[in-house]
Each structure stands twice: as structure tokens, then as C-alpha cells.
Amino acid sequence: MAFHATLDDLPYQIPASRDTATPRDVLARQELLTLVARHAGDQLEGSVLTAVPGLHLHRLMCECGPRHTIQNPILSVIAQGGKKLLVGEDVHEYDPFHYMVSSVDLPVVGKVRVASPTEPYLGLRLDLDVEEIGALIRDEHLPPPGAGEAPRGVHVHPLGTPMLDAVLRLVRLLDTPEEIAILAPLIKREILYRLLVNGQGLALRQTALQDSHTQRIARSIEQMRNGYDQPLRVDEMARDAHMSVSSFHHHFKSVTAMSPLQFQKQLRLQEARRLIFMGDGDVAVVARQVGYESPSQFSREYSRLFGTPPMRDKRRWRTAPVPEAMPA
């Protein structure tokens, strides 16, 4: 079944966390919604890079998707609306009462839900810096991680009062730009601290921890992204990661929810889609550029992932009423 069909067919159920919200949280969420709506730019919809380094704001006026993209390490918070994310075999849903964290680069499929012209989807994305995470985990005052295995590379967690307050204070800086240079790094460090001590903490720690399994898989992911058009040699990648082939497969899927072959296929097809949309190249030429020897196999796998053959997909994209870019 195609990814887009899988995502659409799954029921959308926002987790029931509203009953636990305090009056203070209600006011904080309302203020966050007001600030994001005001600073998300003058255009009707799209994404804006703000004056706070790494902070992006998003507005969409209608339910859209599915959109295929590469998700970098980020924190994503929704001020209004909801979103469904498909990562390999895993489906994640979040809303204003939950945040999403991605700790490694992953190909994902996203679909915005609960959006309309009168109540648009509004959200924010904060890019996560692995070096800043590494500096924080070396701080002797950081509490030790909890027991257990690190979760997937994408994780959804309840947005509690401490994290909500920190995110709100970061967005408030957009009203006082003269304070951004001094206060933004402090608040971002607090946000990283909150992420490390709950929810996705163990995965983020291992991403920045020297020679951890997660960091080795992250290096393999980078290698695959740089050489997506080359033949996949899992034995060489396992050797480079200092793992057996079976161990490499296990840890790769634990982080990405995909096998290395599935991961490479999504990288190739997403790059092919970008080339087809942005250029006038022949489909067979694009297929070879991304590593396919058989144009017919490429077209079959493209149709399976995106739901339609390459050139029809391009025509549909050109007439689409919503942006192709997918907010985190």
C-alpha cells in the first residue's frame, strides 16, 4: 500500500490530554497561539524563519498532505491544529498538548489535520544543535538518564507546564528583538534540558554521546544521504559502524523504523521527486541520477510511494492549492 494511502486511511485521534490542563496552561497556550499567529508573516500560509536563530513559524489554511520530506533534528510544537507523521512503520500524532522531537535525519510523511481558513494550522519548529546537546550532557549537574532503551528517532511527548513556559518565553522574544542575542541561548539551553530529562531524553543523549549506537547510526544515515545514488553495501556500513550486519540492521530499524534498504529507497525517491518537480528532465534520466538502473522499476516504486506516476505527480503538484513544503 502506498504511504499516502496508509496515512490517509489511519484514523486521526488526538490524545485526550485537555482534562489535565491547568488554568495557567490554558492562558499560556492562548498567548502562544496569539504570538505565533502575529509573527507567522503577512502571507496567508507558509513558513517564516524568525529573528531567533533556528526558530521557524508555520501557518496553513487547510488540511494538506501527505507531504514527503527529510526531517532534521528538531522540536516541533503546535499552537493550533494537529498533525500526523508517518516514519517507516510508525505513526505519530500530536496537537497543542503534545510536542514532537526528531533526534536524527529521517524521511517522513506528514499530514496536517484540524485546519481551516478561520482556524488555520499554526506551529513552530526549533532546530536542535547536536553540539549544544553534547555540551549539556557533559554538565555534571545534569540528572542521569532513566533506564531502558532509547526510543525511536521521532517521539511524541505531552507538553507539560515547564516545557510550555520555556517555549512561550522563547517566542516572546520576537516582541523584544534587542533581547534575543542574550536571552535566546539561555532559553534554548533550558529547552534542551527539558528534552533531555524527559520524553525523548535518552535518544537525544545517545545522538550526542560519543560512539553510542545511536550516534553510529546517525553517521550511517549521513553517509546514506550523501551517497543515496550509490549501491547499498550494508556489510561495509556495518563494518564502518563497528557492528555485525545483524546488529546494524537491528539498531538501524530501532532508530529509523525502517530497514537500510527502505531508508535508501525513500531518500532516492524523494530526491527524484525534487528533480522532477524543479526541472524539465526526462524521467529515465532522473531515475539514473538517483541510482536506478531500470526506469520501469523506478516508475513503479515512485507510484507506490507517491500514489501516482512521476509526470502526473508533477502536473498535480503544479496545480496544487497548498504549499508543497510541509511544516514540522
PDB file of C-alpha atoms in Angstrom, residues 7-233:
ATOM      1  CA  LEU A   7      -1.536   7.801   6.207  1.00  0.00           C
ATOM      2  CA  ASP A   8      -4.968   8.884   4.990  1.00  0.00           C
ATOM      3  CA  ASP A   9      -6.655   5.610   5.926  1.00  0.00           C
ATOM      4  CA  LEU A  10      -5.462   5.641   9.530  1.00  0.00           C
ATOM      5  CA  PRO A  11      -7.985   7.205  11.940  1.00  0.00           C
ATOM      6  CA  TYR A  12      -6.965  10.538  13.403  1.00  0.00           C
ATOM      7  CA  GLN A  13      -7.301  10.581  17.168  1.00  0.00           C
ATOM      8  CA  ILE A  14      -5.807  13.436  19.164  1.00  0.00           C
ATOM      9  CA  PRO A  15      -4.720  12.094  22.577  1.00  0.00           C
ATOM     10  CA  ALA A  16      -7.029  13.162  25.384  1.00  0.00           C
ATOM     11  CA  SER A  17      -4.798  15.457  27.459  1.00  0.00           C
ATOM     12  CA  ARG A  18      -7.055  18.516  27.735  1.00  0.00           C
ATOM     13  CA  ASP A  19      -8.610  17.427  31.021  1.00  0.00           C
ATOM     14  CA  THR A  20      -5.242  17.745  32.787  1.00  0.00           C
ATOM     15  CA  ALA A  21      -4.576  21.335  31.625  1.00  0.00           C
ATOM     16  CA  THR A  22      -4.326  23.908  34.417  1.00  0.00           C
ATOM     17  CA  PRO A  23      -5.746  27.442  34.093  1.00  0.00           C
ATOM     18  CA  ARG A  24      -2.143  28.673  33.820  1.00  0.00           C
ATOM     19  CA  ASP A  25      -1.504  26.281  30.922  1.00  0.00           C
ATOM     20  CA  VAL A  26      -4.686  27.425  29.181  1.00  0.00           C
ATOM     21  CA  LEU A  27      -3.526  31.059  29.333  1.00  0.00           C
ATOM     22  CA  ALA A  28      -0.020  30.102  28.182  1.00  0.00           C
ATOM     23  CA  ARG A  29      -1.354  28.177  25.173  1.00  0.00           C
ATOM     24  CA  GLN A  30      -3.627  31.090  24.246  1.00  0.00           C
ATOM     25  CA  GLU A  31      -0.697  33.522  24.414  1.00  0.00           C
ATOM     26  CA  LEU A  32       1.472  31.174  22.348  1.00  0.00           C
ATOM     27  CA  LEU A  33      -1.283  30.942  19.742  1.00  0.00           C
ATOM     28  CA  THR A  34      -1.606  34.741  19.606  1.00  0.00           C
ATOM     29  CA  LEU A  35       2.154  35.257  19.246  1.00  0.00           C
ATOM     30  CA  VAL A  36       2.605  32.613  16.547  1.00  0.00           C
ATOM     31  CA  ALA A  37      -0.366  33.971  14.584  1.00  0.00           C
ATOM     32  CA  ARG A  38       1.029  37.509  14.759  1.00  0.00           C
ATOM     33  CA  HIS A  39       4.624  36.654  13.876  1.00  0.00           C
ATOM     34  CA  ALA A  40       3.983  33.952  11.255  1.00  0.00           C
ATOM     35  CA  GLY A  41       4.302  36.532   8.466  1.00  0.00           C
ATOM     36  CA  ASP A  42       1.991  38.526   6.260  1.00  0.00           C
ATOM     37  CA  GLN A  43       1.453  35.784   3.694  1.00  0.00           C
ATOM     38  CA  LEU A  44      -1.670  33.661   4.005  1.00  0.00           C
ATOM     39  CA  GLU A  45       0.295  30.465   4.562  1.00  0.00           C
ATOM     40  CA  GLY A  46       3.803  29.124   4.609  1.00  0.00           C
ATOM     41  CA  SER A  47       6.860  29.144   6.869  1.00  0.00           C
ATOM     42  CA  VAL A  48       8.908  32.003   8.309  1.00  0.00           C
ATOM     43  CA  LEU A  49      12.435  31.930   9.727  1.00  0.00           C
ATOM     44  CA  THR A  50      12.334  34.292  12.697  1.00  0.00           C
ATOM     45  CA  ALA A  51      14.969  36.556  14.254  1.00  0.00           C
ATOM     46  CA  VAL A  52      15.581  33.861  16.885  1.00  0.00           C
ATOM     47  CA  PRO A  53      18.209  31.560  15.322  1.00  0.00           C
ATOM     48  CA  GLY A  54      16.727  28.183  14.400  1.00  0.00           C
ATOM     49  CA  LEU A  55      13.127  29.166  15.221  1.00  0.00           C
ATOM     50  CA  HIS A  56      10.585  28.807  12.384  1.00  0.00           C
ATOM     51  CA  LEU A  57       6.860  29.616  12.466  1.00  0.00           C
ATOM     52  CA  HIS A  58       4.234  27.951  10.255  1.00  0.00           C
ATOM     53  CA  ARG A  59       0.713  28.761   9.077  1.00  0.00           C
ATOM     54  CA  LEU A  60      -1.529  26.603   6.858  1.00  0.00           C
ATOM     55  CA  MET A  61      -5.130  27.391   5.996  1.00  0.00           C
ATOM     56  CA  CYS A  62      -6.368  23.910   5.103  1.00  0.00           C
ATOM     57  CA  GLU A  63      -5.711  20.261   5.801  1.00  0.00           C
ATOM     58  CA  CYS A  64      -2.918  19.237   3.484  1.00  0.00           C
ATOM     59  CA  GLY A  65      -0.635  16.383   2.744  1.00  0.00           C
ATOM     60  CA  PRO A  66       0.598  13.867   2.661  1.00  0.00           C
ATOM     61  CA  ARG A  67       3.966  15.555   2.148  1.00  0.00           C
ATOM     62  CA  HIS A  68       7.258  13.681   1.948  1.00  0.00           C
ATOM     63  CA  THR A  69      10.348  15.328   3.392  1.00  0.00           C
ATOM     64  CA  ILE A  70      13.576  14.729   5.309  1.00  0.00           C
ATOM     65  CA  GLN A  71      13.072  15.581   8.973  1.00  0.00           C
ATOM     66  CA  ASN A  72      16.178  17.009  10.641  1.00  0.00           C
ATOM     67  CA  PRO A  73      16.723  17.054  14.436  1.00  0.00           C
ATOM     68  CA  ILE A  74      14.009  19.429  15.650  1.00  0.00           C
ATOM     69  CA  LEU A  75      11.484  20.233  18.351  1.00  0.00           C
ATOM     70  CA  SER A  76       8.000  20.835  16.930  1.00  0.00           C
ATOM     71  CA  VAL A  77       5.179  22.489  18.897  1.00  0.00           C
ATOM     72  CA  ILE A  78       1.662  23.084  17.558  1.00  0.00           C
ATOM     73  CA  ALA A  79      -0.217  26.196  18.687  1.00  0.00           C
ATOM     74  CA  GLN A  80      -3.414  25.346  16.793  1.00  0.00           C
ATOM     75  CA  GLY A  81      -4.446  22.308  14.779  1.00  0.00           C
ATOM     76  CA  GLY A  82      -2.952  18.853  14.605  1.00  0.00           C
ATOM     77  CA  LYS A  83      -0.579  16.732  12.599  1.00  0.00           C
ATOM     78  CA  LYS A  84       0.015  13.095  11.720  1.00  0.00           C
ATOM     79  CA  LEU A  85       3.524  11.860  10.907  1.00  0.00           C
ATOM     80  CA  LEU A  86       4.467   8.527   9.310  1.00  0.00           C
ATOM     81  CA  VAL A  87       8.034   7.340   9.915  1.00  0.00           C
ATOM     82  CA  GLY A  88       8.691   3.940   8.426  1.00  0.00           C
ATOM     83  CA  GLU A  89       6.093   1.710  10.068  1.00  0.00           C
ATOM     84  CA  ASP A  90       5.342   4.126  12.927  1.00  0.00           C
ATOM     85  CA  VAL A  91       2.534   6.702  13.044  1.00  0.00           C
ATOM     86  CA  HIS A  92       2.828   9.704  15.384  1.00  0.00           C
ATOM     87  CA  GLU A  93       0.066  12.215  16.105  1.00  0.00           C
ATOM     88  CA  TYR A  94       0.381  15.461  18.028  1.00  0.00           C
ATOM     89  CA  ASP A  95      -1.510  18.642  18.811  1.00  0.00           C
ATOM     90  CA  PRO A  96      -1.202  21.690  21.128  1.00  0.00           C
ATOM     91  CA  PHE A  97      -0.985  19.345  24.117  1.00  0.00           C
ATOM     92  CA  HIS A  98       1.972  17.310  22.807  1.00  0.00           C
ATOM     93  CA  TYR A  99       5.334  18.124  21.260  1.00  0.00           C
ATOM     94  CA  MET A 100       7.307  16.128  18.715  1.00  0.00           C
ATOM     95  CA  VAL A 101      11.073  15.618  18.728  1.00  0.00           C
ATOM     96  CA  SER A 102      13.219  14.244  15.930  1.00  0.00           C
ATOM     97  CA  SER A 103      16.744  13.297  17.023  1.00  0.00           C
ATOM     98  CA  VAL A 104      18.229  12.147  13.670  1.00  0.00           C
ATOM     99  CA  ASP A 105      17.659  12.857   9.957  1.00  0.00           C
ATOM    100  CA  LEU A 106      14.690  10.771   8.785  1.00  0.00           C
ATOM    101  CA  PRO A 107      12.489  10.595   5.671  1.00  0.00           C
ATOM    102  CA  VAL A 108       8.936  11.171   6.873  1.00  0.00           C
ATOM    103  CA  VAL A 109       5.418  11.612   5.529  1.00  0.00           C
ATOM    104  CA  GLY A 110       3.365  14.353   7.194  1.00  0.00           C
ATOM    105  CA  LYS A 111      -0.275  15.402   7.035  1.00  0.00           C
ATOM    106  CA  VAL A 112      -1.717  18.480   8.706  1.00  0.00           C
ATOM    107  CA  ARG A 113      -5.129  17.947  10.274  1.00  0.00           C
ATOM    108  CA  VAL A 114      -7.685  20.157  12.001  1.00  0.00           C
ATOM    109  CA  ALA A 115      -7.049  23.264   9.869  1.00  0.00           C
ATOM    110  CA  SER A 116      -9.389  25.740   8.177  1.00  0.00           C
ATOM    111  CA  PRO A 117      -9.296  29.334   6.865  1.00  0.00           C
ATOM    112  CA  THR A 118     -10.926  30.544  10.102  1.00  0.00           C
ATOM    113  CA  GLU A 119      -8.755  28.369  12.371  1.00  0.00           C
ATOM    114  CA  PRO A 120      -5.503  27.704  10.500  1.00  0.00           C
ATOM    115  CA  TYR A 121      -2.794  25.290  11.492  1.00  0.00           C
ATOM    116  CA  LEU A 122      -0.215  27.308  13.465  1.00  0.00           C
ATOM    117  CA  GLY A 123       3.007  25.868  14.813  1.00  0.00           C
ATOM    118  CA  LEU A 124       6.694  26.327  15.402  1.00  0.00           C
ATOM    119  CA  ARG A 125       9.891  24.410  14.790  1.00  0.00           C
ATOM    120  CA  LEU A 126      13.136  24.777  16.707  1.00  0.00           C
ATOM    121  CA  ASP A 127      16.236  23.282  15.091  1.00  0.00           C
ATOM    122  CA  LEU A 128      18.278  21.192  17.540  1.00  0.00           C
ATOM    123  CA  ASP A 129      22.054  21.519  17.587  1.00  0.00           C
ATOM    124  CA  VAL A 130      23.810  18.226  18.374  1.00  0.00           C
ATOM    125  CA  GLU A 131      26.919  20.074  19.612  1.00  0.00           C
ATOM    126  CA  GLU A 132      24.805  22.061  22.092  1.00  0.00           C
ATOM    127  CA  ILE A 133      23.198  18.818  23.257  1.00  0.00           C
ATOM    128  CA  GLY A 134      26.670  17.290  23.674  1.00  0.00           C
ATOM    129  CA  ALA A 135      27.839  20.252  25.768  1.00  0.00           C
ATOM    130  CA  LEU A 136      24.804  19.926  28.028  1.00  0.00           C
ATOM    131  CA  ILE A 137      25.128  16.179  28.607  1.00  0.00           C
ATOM    132  CA  ARG A 138      28.727  16.779  29.750  1.00  0.00           C
ATOM    133  CA  ASP A 139      27.458  19.065  32.511  1.00  0.00           C
ATOM    134  CA  GLU A 140      27.945  17.238  35.811  1.00  0.00           C
ATOM    135  CA  HIS A 141      24.695  18.698  37.175  1.00  0.00           C
ATOM    136  CA  LEU A 142      22.516  17.099  34.504  1.00  0.00           C
ATOM    137  CA  PRO A 143      20.446  14.272  36.056  1.00  0.00           C
ATOM    138  CA  PRO A 144      21.337  10.806  34.762  1.00  0.00           C
ATOM    139  CA  PRO A 145      19.061   9.259  32.111  1.00  0.00           C
ATOM    140  CA  GLY A 146      16.372   6.805  33.043  1.00  0.00           C
ATOM    141  CA  ALA A 147      16.744   3.098  32.431  1.00  0.00           C
ATOM    142  CA  GLY A 148      15.676   1.399  29.228  1.00  0.00           C
ATOM    143  CA  GLU A 149      16.405   1.543  25.518  1.00  0.00           C
ATOM    144  CA  ALA A 150      16.374   4.795  23.611  1.00  0.00           C
ATOM    145  CA  PRO A 151      13.087   5.383  21.764  1.00  0.00           C
ATOM    146  CA  ARG A 152      12.794   5.901  18.024  1.00  0.00           C
ATOM    147  CA  GLY A 153      14.379   8.813  16.227  1.00  0.00           C
ATOM    148  CA  VAL A 154      10.952  10.501  16.304  1.00  0.00           C
ATOM    149  CA  HIS A 155       8.992  10.736  19.528  1.00  0.00           C
ATOM    150  CA  VAL A 156       5.828  12.494  20.777  1.00  0.00           C
ATOM    151  CA  HIS A 157       5.532  13.579  24.419  1.00  0.00           C
ATOM    152  CA  PRO A 158       2.977  15.538  26.487  1.00  0.00           C
ATOM    153  CA  LEU A 159       3.661  19.279  26.535  1.00  0.00           C
ATOM    154  CA  GLY A 160       3.790  19.952  30.270  1.00  0.00           C
ATOM    155  CA  THR A 161       3.975  23.287  32.051  1.00  0.00           C
ATOM    156  CA  PRO A 162       7.808  23.603  32.268  1.00  0.00           C
ATOM    157  CA  MET A 163       8.333  22.994  28.531  1.00  0.00           C
ATOM    158  CA  LEU A 164       5.333  25.120  27.558  1.00  0.00           C
ATOM    159  CA  ASP A 165       6.661  28.025  29.650  1.00  0.00           C
ATOM    160  CA  ALA A 166      10.125  27.781  28.111  1.00  0.00           C
ATOM    161  CA  VAL A 167       8.784  27.663  24.537  1.00  0.00           C
ATOM    162  CA  LEU A 168       6.485  30.611  25.252  1.00  0.00           C
ATOM    163  CA  ARG A 169       9.356  32.686  26.631  1.00  0.00           C
ATOM    164  CA  LEU A 170      11.393  31.943  23.509  1.00  0.00           C
ATOM    165  CA  VAL A 171       8.592  33.094  21.194  1.00  0.00           C
ATOM    166  CA  ARG A 172       8.001  36.196  23.374  1.00  0.00           C
ATOM    167  CA  LEU A 173      11.493  37.364  22.428  1.00  0.00           C
ATOM    168  CA  LEU A 174      10.131  38.172  18.966  1.00  0.00           C
ATOM    169  CA  ASP A 175       8.454  41.177  20.608  1.00  0.00           C
ATOM    170  CA  THR A 176      11.755  42.321  22.154  1.00  0.00           C
ATOM    171  CA  PRO A 177      14.380  41.693  19.449  1.00  0.00           C
ATOM    172  CA  GLU A 178      17.046  43.595  21.404  1.00  0.00           C
ATOM    173  CA  GLU A 179      16.973  40.769  23.990  1.00  0.00           C
ATOM    174  CA  ILE A 180      17.358  37.878  21.542  1.00  0.00           C
ATOM    175  CA  ALA A 181      21.171  37.761  21.444  1.00  0.00           C
ATOM    176  CA  ILE A 182      21.458  37.406  25.249  1.00  0.00           C
ATOM    177  CA  LEU A 183      18.325  35.526  26.281  1.00  0.00           C
ATOM    178  CA  ALA A 184      17.642  33.166  23.353  1.00  0.00           C
ATOM    179  CA  PRO A 185      20.712  30.939  24.011  1.00  0.00           C
ATOM    180  CA  LEU A 186      19.719  30.664  27.695  1.00  0.00           C
ATOM    181  CA  ILE A 187      16.129  29.701  26.939  1.00  0.00           C
ATOM    182  CA  LYS A 188      17.193  27.259  24.217  1.00  0.00           C
ATOM    183  CA  ARG A 189      19.550  25.613  26.716  1.00  0.00           C
ATOM    184  CA  GLU A 190      16.627  25.269  29.127  1.00  0.00           C
ATOM    185  CA  ILE A 191      14.509  23.697  26.371  1.00  0.00           C
ATOM    186  CA  LEU A 192      17.291  21.192  25.632  1.00  0.00           C
ATOM    187  CA  TYR A 193      17.498  20.431  29.351  1.00  0.00           C
ATOM    188  CA  ARG A 194      13.751  19.742  29.462  1.00  0.00           C
ATOM    189  CA  LEU A 195      14.065  17.446  26.451  1.00  0.00           C
ATOM    190  CA  LEU A 196      16.980  15.550  27.963  1.00  0.00           C
ATOM    191  CA  VAL A 197      15.318  14.838  31.303  1.00  0.00           C
ATOM    192  CA  ASN A 198      12.019  13.541  29.924  1.00  0.00           C
ATOM    193  CA  GLY A 199      10.347  12.173  26.847  1.00  0.00           C
ATOM    194  CA  GLN A 200      12.970  11.862  24.146  1.00  0.00           C
ATOM    195  CA  GLY A 201      15.857  12.396  26.563  1.00  0.00           C
ATOM    196  CA  LEU A 202      17.615   9.072  26.135  1.00  0.00           C
ATOM    197  CA  ALA A 203      17.533   9.216  22.326  1.00  0.00           C
ATOM    198  CA  LEU A 204      18.862  12.780  22.294  1.00  0.00           C
ATOM    199  CA  ARG A 205      21.629  11.865  24.742  1.00  0.00           C
ATOM    200  CA  GLN A 206      22.710   8.935  22.606  1.00  0.00           C
ATOM    201  CA  THR A 207      22.658  11.071  19.458  1.00  0.00           C
ATOM    202  CA  ALA A 208      25.292  13.340  21.025  1.00  0.00           C
ATOM    203  CA  LEU A 209      27.099  10.693  23.090  1.00  0.00           C
ATOM    204  CA  GLN A 210      30.425   9.769  21.554  1.00  0.00           C
ATOM    205  CA  ASP A 211      30.386   6.325  19.898  1.00  0.00           C
ATOM    206  CA  SER A 212      26.910   5.350  21.096  1.00  0.00           C
ATOM    207  CA  HIS A 213      24.844   3.052  18.893  1.00  0.00           C
ATOM    208  CA  THR A 214      22.541   5.935  18.006  1.00  0.00           C
ATOM    209  CA  GLN A 215      25.431   8.192  17.041  1.00  0.00           C
ATOM    210  CA  ARG A 216      26.909   5.443  14.851  1.00  0.00           C
ATOM    211  CA  ILE A 217      23.541   5.019  13.127  1.00  0.00           C
ATOM    212  CA  ALA A 218      23.339   8.803  12.723  1.00  0.00           C
ATOM    213  CA  ARG A 219      26.721   8.728  10.947  1.00  0.00           C
ATOM    214  CA  SER A 220      25.455   5.912   8.718  1.00  0.00           C
ATOM    215  CA  ILE A 221      22.370   7.977   7.908  1.00  0.00           C
ATOM    216  CA  GLU A 222      24.566  10.907   6.901  1.00  0.00           C
ATOM    217  CA  GLN A 223      26.642   8.571   4.751  1.00  0.00           C
ATOM    218  CA  MET A 224      23.480   7.282   3.061  1.00  0.00           C
ATOM    219  CA  ARG A 225      22.173  10.797   2.461  1.00  0.00           C
ATOM    220  CA  ASN A 226      25.458  11.791   0.814  1.00  0.00           C
ATOM    221  CA  GLY A 227      25.586   8.645  -1.332  1.00  0.00           C
ATOM    222  CA  TYR A 228      21.939   7.769  -1.876  1.00  0.00           C
ATOM    223  CA  ASP A 229      22.600   7.164  -5.592  1.00  0.00           C
ATOM    224  CA  GLN A 230      25.259   4.526  -4.910  1.00  0.00           C
ATOM    225  CA  PRO A 231      24.664   0.774  -4.441  1.00  0.00           C
ATOM    226  CA  LEU A 232      23.759  -0.099  -0.860  1.00  0.00           C
ATOM    227  CA  ARG A 233      26.502  -2.136   0.807  1.00  0.00           C
TER     228      ARG A 233
END
